[in-house]
Amino acid sequence: MSKIADIKTNIEKGKAKLVPDLVQEALNEGGSAEDILQVMVDSMGIVGDRFSAGEIFVPEMLMAAKAMSKGVEVLKPHLVSDSASSLGTCIIGTVEGDLHDIGKNLVKMMLESAGFNMVDLGVDVSAAKFIAAVKENENVTLVACSGLLTTTMTAMKKTIQELKASGLTGFKVIVGGAPVTQEYADEIGADGFAPDAGSAAVKAQALVSASHTSSNS
Ligand code: B12
């Protein structure tokens, strides 16, 4: 499907004005939202590889990110569904020192459609801000931390340590982001990990349902 190839090329080139129409055309041609999203995510991987190779720099990465975000806006209604169930409130944010938010925004979208009421703290979120949000919001059942930089993975660890030290209870912590693995999640004491937004929703539902069952028994 040529439109999908066009989407890929134009995200890589950072053409934010062209991408939304191309995404709409691909949908009109019968392309599935999931397939289109996967192509967009793959494009960001290519952009990252070009950055690593010194072929492009931060401004080009930023333009590609903007093009992807504009495309995701068009896809959003096709990816989310209204959930009848309520799984409580999820506090989500990208950890301190980290400004990447595309993955976090996708996870937010999927958790919302899974039935969570989402409170998005944005990027560069300190442990103290996560803790304040758990205190300020009602029925917090999940805290979701995103991190894309190896240098800020320690901020994820610190967030979990401080959440535990705060004595607050009743919620699970899920972590994710390109450098995060199940091993790292276990090491820092997270309750769950998922490699992508779709599996994040499945994992989050399972974590929260399991804790309801155990607290009711
Ligand atoms: C776009 C981009 C940027 C943009 C971000 C714009 C934005 N609004 O997000 C800008 C230009 C700002 C940027 C800046 C930098 N970046 Co950058 N960036 C990228 C790039 C190309 C794409 C990231 C992305 O959006 N991917 C697409 C999304 C959909 O994927 P994702 O984020 O991984 O999310 C998925 C999963 O990980 C998971 N997930 C994500 N979060 C969560 C959370 C939970 C709870 C769960 C369960 C799952 C989950 O689900 C998501 C959806 O499926 C990556 C390359 C790459 N391969 O990742 C580099 C990359 C992450 N950046 C990198 C670097 C080095 C930087 C800079 C330090 C560059 C510089 N010299 O200034 C700065 C750091 C700024 C900062 N303090 O954060 C490196 C990181 C290297 C490392 N290992 O630490 C990468 C890998 C590029 C590279 N190959 O070198 N960057």
PDB file of C-alpha atoms and ligand atoms in Angstrom:
ATOM      1  CA  MET A   1       0.000   0.000   0.000  1.00  0.00           C
ATOM      2  CA  SER A   2       1.723   3.132  -1.276  1.00  0.00           C
ATOM      3  CA  LYS A   3       0.129   5.557   1.205  1.00  0.00           C
ATOM      4  CA  ILE A   4       1.759   3.659   4.047  1.00  0.00           C
ATOM      5  CA  ALA A   5       5.143   4.001   2.355  1.00  0.00           C
ATOM      6  CA  ASP A   6       4.449   7.745   1.970  1.00  0.00           C
ATOM      7  CA  ILE A   7       3.624   8.031   5.680  1.00  0.00           C
ATOM      8  CA  LYS A   8       6.917   6.358   6.561  1.00  0.00           C
ATOM      9  CA  THR A   9       8.979   8.617   4.287  1.00  0.00           C
ATOM     10  CA  ASN A  10       7.261  11.795   5.447  1.00  0.00           C
ATOM     11  CA  ILE A  11       7.602  10.995   9.146  1.00  0.00           C
ATOM     12  CA  GLU A  12      11.296  10.334   8.636  1.00  0.00           C
ATOM     13  CA  LYS A  13      11.565  13.685   6.818  1.00  0.00           C
ATOM     14  CA  GLY A  14       9.571  15.424   9.575  1.00  0.00           C
ATOM     15  CA  LYS A  15       6.784  16.647   7.287  1.00  0.00           C
ATOM     16  CA  ALA A  16       4.200  17.414   9.992  1.00  0.00           C
ATOM     17  CA  LYS A  17       1.852  19.177   7.561  1.00  0.00           C
ATOM     18  CA  LEU A  18       1.657  16.236   5.137  1.00  0.00           C
ATOM     19  CA  VAL A  19       1.414  13.303   7.539  1.00  0.00           C
ATOM     20  CA  PRO A  20      -2.166  13.836   8.883  1.00  0.00           C
ATOM     21  CA  ASP A  21      -3.682  13.835   5.374  1.00  0.00           C
ATOM     22  CA  LEU A  22      -1.645  10.796   4.378  1.00  0.00           C
ATOM     23  CA  VAL A  23      -2.821   8.935   7.482  1.00  0.00           C
ATOM     24  CA  GLN A  24      -6.432   9.853   6.676  1.00  0.00           C
ATOM     25  CA  GLU A  25      -5.969   8.664   3.081  1.00  0.00           C
ATOM     26  CA  ALA A  26      -4.451   5.377   4.263  1.00  0.00           C
ATOM     27  CA  LEU A  27      -7.447   4.858   6.566  1.00  0.00           C
ATOM     28  CA  ASN A  28      -9.827   5.707   3.715  1.00  0.00           C
ATOM     29  CA  GLU A  29      -8.073   3.104   1.575  1.00  0.00           C
ATOM     30  CA  GLY A  30      -8.917   0.511   4.234  1.00  0.00           C
ATOM     31  CA  GLY A  31      -5.594   0.436   6.087  1.00  0.00           C
ATOM     32  CA  SER A  32      -5.896  -0.680   9.698  1.00  0.00           C
ATOM     33  CA  ALA A  33      -5.059   1.888  12.389  1.00  0.00           C
ATOM     34  CA  GLU A  34      -2.819  -0.662  14.151  1.00  0.00           C
ATOM     35  CA  ASP A  35      -0.787  -1.317  10.972  1.00  0.00           C
ATOM     36  CA  ILE A  36      -0.416   2.401  10.269  1.00  0.00           C
ATOM     37  CA  LEU A  37       0.709   3.033  13.850  1.00  0.00           C
ATOM     38  CA  GLN A  38       3.285   0.250  13.613  1.00  0.00           C
ATOM     39  CA  VAL A  39       4.774   1.831  10.489  1.00  0.00           C
ATOM     40  CA  MET A  40       4.972   5.156  12.305  1.00  0.00           C
ATOM     41  CA  VAL A  41       6.690   3.586  15.325  1.00  0.00           C
ATOM     42  CA  ASP A  42       9.151   1.812  13.001  1.00  0.00           C
ATOM     43  CA  SER A  43       9.910   5.152  11.312  1.00  0.00           C
ATOM     44  CA  MET A  44      10.908   6.620  14.669  1.00  0.00           C
ATOM     45  CA  GLY A  45      13.301   3.703  15.125  1.00  0.00           C
ATOM     46  CA  ILE A  46      14.916   4.576  11.798  1.00  0.00           C
ATOM     47  CA  VAL A  47      15.122   8.242  12.821  1.00  0.00           C
ATOM     48  CA  GLY A  48      16.864   7.144  16.040  1.00  0.00           C
ATOM     49  CA  ASP A  49      19.343   5.012  14.094  1.00  0.00           C
ATOM     50  CA  ARG A  50      20.152   7.968  11.814  1.00  0.00           C
ATOM     51  CA  PHE A  51      20.702  10.128  14.873  1.00  0.00           C
ATOM     52  CA  SER A  52      23.042   7.502  16.351  1.00  0.00           C
ATOM     53  CA  ALA A  53      24.931   7.371  13.048  1.00  0.00           C
ATOM     54  CA  GLY A  54      25.387  11.157  13.076  1.00  0.00           C
ATOM     55  CA  GLU A  55      23.373  11.559   9.862  1.00  0.00           C
ATOM     56  CA  ILE A  56      20.728  13.768  11.507  1.00  0.00           C
ATOM     57  CA  PHE A  57      20.627  15.910  14.654  1.00  0.00           C
ATOM     58  CA  VAL A  58      18.176  16.918  17.403  1.00  0.00           C
ATOM     59  CA  PRO A  59      16.128  19.381  15.254  1.00  0.00           C
ATOM     60  CA  GLU A  60      15.433  16.663  12.676  1.00  0.00           C
ATOM     61  CA  MET A  61      14.472  14.221  15.453  1.00  0.00           C
ATOM     62  CA  LEU A  62      12.117  16.835  16.839  1.00  0.00           C
ATOM     63  CA  MET A  63      10.492  17.427  13.443  1.00  0.00           C
ATOM     64  CA  ALA A  64       9.991  13.682  12.975  1.00  0.00           C
ATOM     65  CA  ALA A  65       8.425  13.516  16.455  1.00  0.00           C
ATOM     66  CA  LYS A  66       6.053  16.356  15.564  1.00  0.00           C
ATOM     67  CA  ALA A  67       5.067  14.629  12.314  1.00  0.00           C
ATOM     68  CA  MET A  68       4.382  11.398  14.216  1.00  0.00           C
ATOM     69  CA  SER A  69       2.290  13.174  16.872  1.00  0.00           C
ATOM     70  CA  LYS A  70       0.169  14.861  14.188  1.00  0.00           C
ATOM     71  CA  GLY A  71      -0.423  11.482  12.545  1.00  0.00           C
ATOM     72  CA  VAL A  72      -1.361   9.890  15.873  1.00  0.00           C
ATOM     73  CA  GLU A  73      -4.044  12.584  16.362  1.00  0.00           C
ATOM     74  CA  VAL A  74      -5.772  11.314  13.202  1.00  0.00           C
ATOM     75  CA  LEU A  75      -5.406   7.685  14.288  1.00  0.00           C
ATOM     76  CA  LYS A  76      -6.599   8.213  17.853  1.00  0.00           C
ATOM     77  CA  PRO A  77     -10.367   7.787  17.282  1.00  0.00           C
ATOM     78  CA  HIS A  78      -9.616   4.554  15.422  1.00  0.00           C
ATOM     79  CA  LEU A  79      -7.424   3.129  18.178  1.00  0.00           C
ATOM     80  CA  VAL A  80      -9.412   3.902  21.287  1.00  0.00           C
ATOM     81  CA  SER A  81     -12.689   2.380  22.337  1.00  0.00           C
ATOM     82  CA  ASP A  82     -15.081   3.381  25.082  1.00  0.00           C
ATOM     83  CA  SER A  83     -14.695   1.005  27.966  1.00  0.00           C
ATOM     84  CA  ALA A  84     -17.675   0.244  30.139  1.00  0.00           C
ATOM     85  CA  SER A  85     -15.527  -0.815  33.069  1.00  0.00           C
ATOM     86  CA  SER A  86     -13.745   1.535  35.417  1.00  0.00           C
ATOM     87  CA  LEU A  87     -10.325   0.461  36.569  1.00  0.00           C
ATOM     88  CA  GLY A  88      -9.678   3.534  38.702  1.00  0.00           C
ATOM     89  CA  THR A  89      -7.246   6.377  38.168  1.00  0.00           C
ATOM     90  CA  CYS A  90      -3.832   6.014  36.532  1.00  0.00           C
ATOM     91  CA  ILE A  91      -1.142   8.634  37.077  1.00  0.00           C
ATOM     92  CA  ILE A  92       1.189   8.673  34.073  1.00  0.00           C
ATOM     93  CA  GLY A  93       4.358  10.621  33.316  1.00  0.00           C
ATOM     94  CA  THR A  94       7.806  10.551  31.773  1.00  0.00           C
ATOM     95  CA  VAL A  95      10.406  10.438  34.524  1.00  0.00           C
ATOM     96  CA  GLU A  96      12.646  13.285  35.647  1.00  0.00           C
ATOM     97  CA  GLY A  97      15.257  14.477  33.152  1.00  0.00           C
ATOM     98  CA  ASP A  98      13.465  12.900  30.197  1.00  0.00           C
ATOM     99  CA  LEU A  99      11.478  14.882  27.607  1.00  0.00           C
ATOM    100  CA  HIS A 100      10.301  12.046  25.327  1.00  0.00           C
ATOM    101  CA  ASP A 101       6.519  11.761  25.305  1.00  0.00           C
ATOM    102  CA  ILE A 102       5.292  10.017  22.156  1.00  0.00           C
ATOM    103  CA  GLY A 103       5.401   6.541  23.696  1.00  0.00           C
ATOM    104  CA  LYS A 104       3.912   7.838  26.947  1.00  0.00           C
ATOM    105  CA  ASN A 105       1.049   9.452  25.014  1.00  0.00           C
ATOM    106  CA  LEU A 106       0.325   6.200  23.173  1.00  0.00           C
ATOM    107  CA  VAL A 107       0.299   4.262  26.440  1.00  0.00           C
ATOM    108  CA  LYS A 108      -2.035   6.889  27.928  1.00  0.00           C
ATOM    109  CA  MET A 109      -4.397   6.458  24.987  1.00  0.00           C
ATOM    110  CA  MET A 110      -4.506   2.667  25.305  1.00  0.00           C
ATOM    111  CA  LEU A 111      -4.930   2.708  29.104  1.00  0.00           C
ATOM    112  CA  GLU A 112      -7.757   5.199  28.745  1.00  0.00           C
ATOM    113  CA  SER A 113      -9.530   2.929  26.322  1.00  0.00           C
ATOM    114  CA  ALA A 114      -8.921  -0.020  28.681  1.00  0.00           C
ATOM    115  CA  GLY A 115     -10.975   1.785  31.348  1.00  0.00           C
ATOM    116  CA  PHE A 116      -8.592   3.946  33.381  1.00  0.00           C
ATOM    117  CA  ASN A 117      -9.262   7.563  34.251  1.00  0.00           C
ATOM    118  CA  MET A 118      -5.936   9.099  33.167  1.00  0.00           C
ATOM    119  CA  VAL A 119      -4.034  11.881  34.930  1.00  0.00           C
ATOM    120  CA  ASP A 120      -1.099  12.900  32.728  1.00  0.00           C
ATOM    121  CA  LEU A 121       1.740  14.714  34.507  1.00  0.00           C
ATOM    122  CA  GLY A 122       3.640  15.278  31.257  1.00  0.00           C
ATOM    123  CA  VAL A 123       7.415  14.972  30.939  1.00  0.00           C
ATOM    124  CA  ASP A 124      10.359  15.510  33.313  1.00  0.00           C
ATOM    125  CA  VAL A 125       8.239  14.392  36.272  1.00  0.00           C
ATOM    126  CA  SER A 126      10.043  14.146  39.602  1.00  0.00           C
ATOM    127  CA  ALA A 127       9.341  11.438  42.177  1.00  0.00           C
ATOM    128  CA  ALA A 128       7.833  14.136  44.404  1.00  0.00           C
ATOM    129  CA  LYS A 129       5.346  15.086  41.672  1.00  0.00           C
ATOM    130  CA  PHE A 130       4.272  11.452  41.207  1.00  0.00           C
ATOM    131  CA  ILE A 131       3.747  11.159  44.973  1.00  0.00           C
ATOM    132  CA  ALA A 132       1.785  14.423  45.151  1.00  0.00           C
ATOM    133  CA  ALA A 133      -0.476  13.238  42.318  1.00  0.00           C
ATOM    134  CA  VAL A 134      -1.190   9.929  44.071  1.00  0.00           C
ATOM    135  CA  LYS A 135      -2.203  11.914  47.172  1.00  0.00           C
ATOM    136  CA  GLU A 136      -4.266  14.510  45.295  1.00  0.00           C
ATOM    137  CA  ASN A 137      -6.311  12.153  43.132  1.00  0.00           C
ATOM    138  CA  GLU A 138      -9.028   9.742  44.190  1.00  0.00           C
ATOM    139  CA  ASN A 139      -8.923   5.985  43.695  1.00  0.00           C
ATOM    140  CA  VAL A 140      -5.416   5.790  42.207  1.00  0.00           C
ATOM    141  CA  THR A 141      -4.917   2.165  41.200  1.00  0.00           C
ATOM    142  CA  LEU A 142      -1.922   2.535  38.886  1.00  0.00           C
ATOM    143  CA  VAL A 143       1.197   4.677  38.412  1.00  0.00           C
ATOM    144  CA  ALA A 144       2.794   4.422  34.949  1.00  0.00           C
ATOM    145  CA  CYS A 145       6.359   5.669  34.418  1.00  0.00           C
ATOM    146  CA  SER A 146       7.878   6.114  30.981  1.00  0.00           C
ATOM    147  CA  GLY A 147      11.593   6.545  30.244  1.00  0.00           C
ATOM    148  CA  LEU A 148      13.509   6.605  26.961  1.00  0.00           C
ATOM    149  CA  LEU A 149      17.015   7.504  28.066  1.00  0.00           C
ATOM    150  CA  THR A 150      19.432   5.101  29.700  1.00  0.00           C
ATOM    151  CA  THR A 151      20.697   8.068  31.710  1.00  0.00           C
ATOM    152  CA  THR A 152      17.269   8.675  33.269  1.00  0.00           C
ATOM    153  CA  MET A 153      16.469   5.042  34.101  1.00  0.00           C
ATOM    154  CA  THR A 154      17.807   5.796  37.568  1.00  0.00           C
ATOM    155  CA  ALA A 155      15.037   8.394  37.936  1.00  0.00           C
ATOM    156  CA  MET A 156      12.559   5.558  37.403  1.00  0.00           C
ATOM    157  CA  LYS A 157      14.243   3.591  40.179  1.00  0.00           C
ATOM    158  CA  LYS A 158      14.178   6.643  42.462  1.00  0.00           C
ATOM    159  CA  THR A 159      10.466   7.204  41.732  1.00  0.00           C
ATOM    160  CA  ILE A 160       9.610   3.641  42.781  1.00  0.00           C
ATOM    161  CA  GLN A 161      11.798   3.835  45.887  1.00  0.00           C
ATOM    162  CA  GLU A 162      10.187   7.100  46.973  1.00  0.00           C
ATOM    163  CA  LEU A 163       6.654   5.907  46.203  1.00  0.00           C
ATOM    164  CA  LYS A 164       7.322   2.882  48.445  1.00  0.00           C
ATOM    165  CA  ALA A 165       8.944   5.015  51.164  1.00  0.00           C
ATOM    166  CA  SER A 166       5.915   7.380  51.132  1.00  0.00           C
ATOM    167  CA  GLY A 167       3.790   4.636  52.718  1.00  0.00           C
ATOM    168  CA  LEU A 168       1.022   5.225  50.150  1.00  0.00           C
ATOM    169  CA  THR A 169      -0.809   2.036  49.163  1.00  0.00           C
ATOM    170  CA  GLY A 170      -3.594   0.767  46.918  1.00  0.00           C
ATOM    171  CA  PHE A 171      -1.830   1.123  43.565  1.00  0.00           C
ATOM    172  CA  LYS A 172       0.552  -0.800  41.314  1.00  0.00           C
ATOM    173  CA  VAL A 173       3.481   0.628  39.368  1.00  0.00           C
ATOM    174  CA  ILE A 174       4.056  -0.205  35.697  1.00  0.00           C
ATOM    175  CA  VAL A 175       7.155   0.923  33.820  1.00  0.00           C
ATOM    176  CA  GLY A 176       8.198   1.017  30.182  1.00  0.00           C
ATOM    177  CA  GLY A 177      10.118   2.760  27.442  1.00  0.00           C
ATOM    178  CA  ALA A 178      12.680   1.608  24.880  1.00  0.00           C
ATOM    179  CA  PRO A 179      15.611   0.854  27.252  1.00  0.00           C
ATOM    180  CA  VAL A 180      13.424  -0.720  29.962  1.00  0.00           C
ATOM    181  CA  THR A 181      13.289  -4.524  30.213  1.00  0.00           C
ATOM    182  CA  GLN A 182      11.415  -6.987  32.400  1.00  0.00           C
ATOM    183  CA  GLU A 183      14.715  -7.638  34.227  1.00  0.00           C
ATOM    184  CA  TYR A 184      15.185  -3.942  34.961  1.00  0.00           C
ATOM    185  CA  ALA A 185      11.561  -3.616  36.070  1.00  0.00           C
ATOM    186  CA  ASP A 186      12.069  -6.517  38.501  1.00  0.00           C
ATOM    187  CA  GLU A 187      15.354  -5.074  39.724  1.00  0.00           C
ATOM    188  CA  ILE A 188      13.812  -1.696  40.634  1.00  0.00           C
ATOM    189  CA  GLY A 189      10.731  -3.247  42.240  1.00  0.00           C
ATOM    190  CA  ALA A 190       8.100  -2.306  39.638  1.00  0.00           C
ATOM    191  CA  ASP A 191       4.921  -4.403  39.672  1.00  0.00           C
ATOM    192  CA  GLY A 192       4.786  -4.646  35.904  1.00  0.00           C
ATOM    193  CA  PHE A 193       6.451  -3.930  32.588  1.00  0.00           C
ATOM    194  CA  ALA A 194       5.238  -3.965  28.992  1.00  0.00           C
ATOM    195  CA  PRO A 195       7.184  -3.424  25.779  1.00  0.00           C
ATOM    196  CA  ASP A 196       4.489  -1.495  23.894  1.00  0.00           C
ATOM    197  CA  ALA A 197       1.245   0.409  24.341  1.00  0.00           C
ATOM    198  CA  GLY A 198      -1.069  -2.474  23.419  1.00  0.00           C
ATOM    199  CA  SER A 199       0.501  -4.891  25.873  1.00  0.00           C
ATOM    200  CA  ALA A 200       0.676  -2.103  28.481  1.00  0.00           C
ATOM    201  CA  ALA A 201      -3.127  -1.992  28.515  1.00  0.00           C
ATOM    202  CA  VAL A 202      -3.384  -5.776  28.913  1.00  0.00           C
ATOM    203  CA  LYS A 203      -0.747  -5.820  31.672  1.00  0.00           C
ATOM    204  CA  ALA A 204      -2.299  -2.854  33.493  1.00  0.00           C
ATOM    205  CA  GLN A 205      -5.740  -4.451  33.488  1.00  0.00           C
ATOM    206  CA  ALA A 206      -4.281  -7.696  34.844  1.00  0.00           C
ATOM    207  CA  LEU A 207      -2.298  -5.910  37.584  1.00  0.00           C
ATOM    208  CA  VAL A 208      -5.235  -3.883  38.810  1.00  0.00           C
ATOM    209  CA  SER A 209      -7.759  -6.729  38.593  1.00  0.00           C
ATOM    210  CA  ALA A 210      -5.375  -9.058  40.487  1.00  0.00           C
ATOM    211  CA  SER A 211      -4.922  -6.529  43.279  1.00  0.00           C
ATOM    212  CA  HIS A 212      -8.712  -6.038  43.556  1.00  0.00           C
ATOM    213  CA  THR A 213      -9.173  -9.802  43.822  1.00  0.00           C
ATOM    214  CA  SER A 214      -6.467 -10.181  46.455  1.00  0.00           C
ATOM    215  CA  SER A 215      -7.693  -7.206  48.501  1.00  0.00           C
ATOM    216  CA  ASN A 216     -11.253  -8.575  48.404  1.00  0.00           C
ATOM    217  CA  SER A 217     -10.257 -12.070  49.482  1.00  0.00           C
TER     218      SER A 217
HETATM  219  C1  B12 B   1      11.805  11.592  18.841  1.00  0.00           C
HETATM  220  C2  B12 B   1      13.038  11.481  19.682  1.00  0.00           C
HETATM  221  C3  B12 B   1      13.438  12.616  20.389  1.00  0.00           C
HETATM  222  C4  B12 B   1      12.614  13.895  20.465  1.00  0.00           C
HETATM  223  C5  B12 B   1      11.458  13.650  21.480  1.00  0.00           C
HETATM  224  C6  B12 B   1      10.207  14.432  21.142  1.00  0.00           C
HETATM  225  C7  B12 B   1       9.021  13.942  21.925  1.00  0.00           C
HETATM  226  N1  B12 B   1       8.030  14.812  21.987  1.00  0.00           N
HETATM  227  O1  B12 B   1       8.952  12.847  22.444  1.00  0.00           O
HETATM  228  C8  B12 B   1      13.674  14.941  20.960  1.00  0.00           C
HETATM  229  C9  B12 B   1      14.261  15.633  19.750  1.00  0.00           C
HETATM  230  C10 B12 B   1      13.142  15.990  21.939  1.00  0.00           C
HETATM  231  C11 B12 B   1      14.723  14.025  21.554  1.00  0.00           C
HETATM  232  C12 B12 B   1      15.710  14.504  22.415  1.00  0.00           C
HETATM  233  C13 B12 B   1      16.766  13.723  22.875  1.00  0.00           C
HETATM  234  N2  B12 B   1      17.023  12.457  22.549  1.00  0.00           N
HETATM  235 CO1  B12 B   1      15.752  11.325  21.603  1.00  0.00          CO
HETATM  236  N3  B12 B   1      14.861  10.177  20.451  1.00  0.00           N
HETATM  237  C14 B12 B   1      13.762  10.260  19.736  1.00  0.00           C
HETATM  238  C15 B12 B   1      13.505   8.959  18.934  1.00  0.00           C
HETATM  239  C16 B12 B   1      13.974   9.210  17.500  1.00  0.00           C
HETATM  240  C17 B12 B   1      12.092   8.448  18.873  1.00  0.00           C
HETATM  241  C18 B12 B   1      11.414   8.195  20.235  1.00  0.00           C
HETATM  242  C19 B12 B   1       9.978   7.814  19.983  1.00  0.00           C
HETATM  243  O2  B12 B   1       9.103   8.655  20.037  1.00  0.00           O
HETATM  244  N4  B12 B   1       9.731   6.543  19.598  1.00  0.00           N
HETATM  245  C20 B12 B   1       8.404   6.060  19.222  1.00  0.00           C
HETATM  246  C21 B12 B   1       7.615   5.631  20.461  1.00  0.00           C
HETATM  247  C22 B12 B   1       6.213   5.167  20.060  1.00  0.00           C
HETATM  248  O3  B12 B   1       8.295   4.537  21.041  1.00  0.00           O
HETATM  249  P1  B12 B   1       8.677   4.491  22.592  1.00  0.00           P
HETATM  250  O4  B12 B   1       8.851   5.848  23.112  1.00  0.00           O
HETATM  251  O5  B12 B   1       9.757   3.497  22.769  1.00  0.00           O
HETATM  252  O6  B12 B   1       7.348   3.945  23.286  1.00  0.00           O
HETATM  253  C23 B12 B   1       6.831   2.646  23.143  1.00  0.00           C
HETATM  254  C24 B12 B   1       7.395   1.632  24.159  1.00  0.00           C
HETATM  255  O7  B12 B   1       8.700   1.937  24.603  1.00  0.00           O
HETATM  256  C25 B12 B   1       6.366   1.594  25.246  1.00  0.00           C
HETATM  257  N5  B12 B   1       6.404   2.569  26.344  1.00  0.00           N
HETATM  258  C26 B12 B   1       6.837   3.837  26.372  1.00  0.00           C
HETATM  259  N6  B12 B   1       6.603   4.395  27.564  1.00  0.00           N
HETATM  260  C27 B12 B   1       6.004   3.476  28.325  1.00  0.00           C
HETATM  261  C28 B12 B   1       5.524   3.525  29.626  1.00  0.00           C
HETATM  262  C29 B12 B   1       4.939   2.404  30.188  1.00  0.00           C
HETATM  263  C30 B12 B   1       4.411   2.462  31.570  1.00  0.00           C
HETATM  264  C31 B12 B   1       4.840   1.202  29.423  1.00  0.00           C
HETATM  265  C32 B12 B   1       4.252  -0.010  30.038  1.00  0.00           C
HETATM  266  C33 B12 B   1       5.310   1.146  28.108  1.00  0.00           C
HETATM  267  C34 B12 B   1       5.877   2.285  27.568  1.00  0.00           C
HETATM  268  O8  B12 B   1       5.150   1.798  24.551  1.00  0.00           O
HETATM  269  C35 B12 B   1       5.352   2.772  23.518  1.00  0.00           C
HETATM  270  C36 B12 B   1       4.382   2.553  22.402  1.00  0.00           C
HETATM  271  O9  B12 B   1       4.437   1.267  21.857  1.00  0.00           O
HETATM  272  C37 B12 B   1      14.408   7.956  19.725  1.00  0.00           C
HETATM  273  C38 B12 B   1      14.887   6.744  18.907  1.00  0.00           C
HETATM  274  C39 B12 B   1      14.266   5.439  19.351  1.00  0.00           C
HETATM  275  N7  B12 B   1      14.668   4.384  18.679  1.00  0.00           N
HETATM  276  O10 B12 B   1      13.520   5.366  20.300  1.00  0.00           O
HETATM  277  C40 B12 B   1      15.538   8.869  20.202  1.00  0.00           C
HETATM  278  C41 B12 B   1      16.361   8.523  21.462  1.00  0.00           C
HETATM  279  C42 B12 B   1      15.462   7.951  22.548  1.00  0.00           C
HETATM  280  N8  B12 B   1      16.882   9.822  21.893  1.00  0.00           N
HETATM  281  C43 B12 B   1      18.091   9.744  22.275  1.00  0.00           C
HETATM  282  C44 B12 B   1      18.864  10.849  22.737  1.00  0.00           C
HETATM  283  C45 B12 B   1      20.332  10.583  23.013  1.00  0.00           C
HETATM  284  C46 B12 B   1      18.292  12.119  22.910  1.00  0.00           C
HETATM  285  C47 B12 B   1      18.998  13.387  23.443  1.00  0.00           C
HETATM  286  C48 B12 B   1      19.914  13.148  24.666  1.00  0.00           C
HETATM  287  C49 B12 B   1      19.744  14.019  22.260  1.00  0.00           C
HETATM  288  C50 B12 B   1      20.572  15.243  22.593  1.00  0.00           C
HETATM  289  N9  B12 B   1      21.835  15.116  22.327  1.00  0.00           N
HETATM  290  O11 B12 B   1      20.081  16.226  23.069  1.00  0.00           O
HETATM  291  C51 B12 B   1      17.796  14.285  23.803  1.00  0.00           C
HETATM  292  C52 B12 B   1      17.349  14.108  25.261  1.00  0.00           C
HETATM  293  C53 B12 B   1      16.319  15.113  25.683  1.00  0.00           C
HETATM  294  C54 B12 B   1      15.739  14.722  27.025  1.00  0.00           C
HETATM  295  N10 B12 B   1      16.260  15.274  28.107  1.00  0.00           N
HETATM  296  O12 B12 B   1      14.837  13.884  27.076  1.00  0.00           O
HETATM  297  C55 B12 B   1      18.625   8.317  22.237  1.00  0.00           C
HETATM  298  C56 B12 B   1      18.668   7.689  23.643  1.00  0.00           C
HETATM  299  C57 B12 B   1      19.903   6.856  23.826  1.00  0.00           C
HETATM  300  C58 B12 B   1      19.868   6.184  25.159  1.00  0.00           C
HETATM  301  N11 B12 B   1      19.908   4.885  25.115  1.00  0.00           N
HETATM  302  O13 B12 B   1      19.766   6.796  26.181  1.00  0.00           O
HETATM  303  C59 B12 B   1      17.677   7.659  21.226  1.00  0.00           C
HETATM  304  C60 B12 B   1      17.484   6.132  21.430  1.00  0.00           C
HETATM  305  C61 B12 B   1      18.268   7.928  19.811  1.00  0.00           C
HETATM  306  C62 B12 B   1      19.556   7.190  19.541  1.00  0.00           C
HETATM  307  N12 B12 B   1      19.476   6.076  18.841  1.00  0.00           N
HETATM  308  O14 B12 B   1      20.574   7.630  19.964  1.00  0.00           O
HETATM  309  N13 B12 B   1      14.607  12.769  21.126  1.00  0.00           N
END
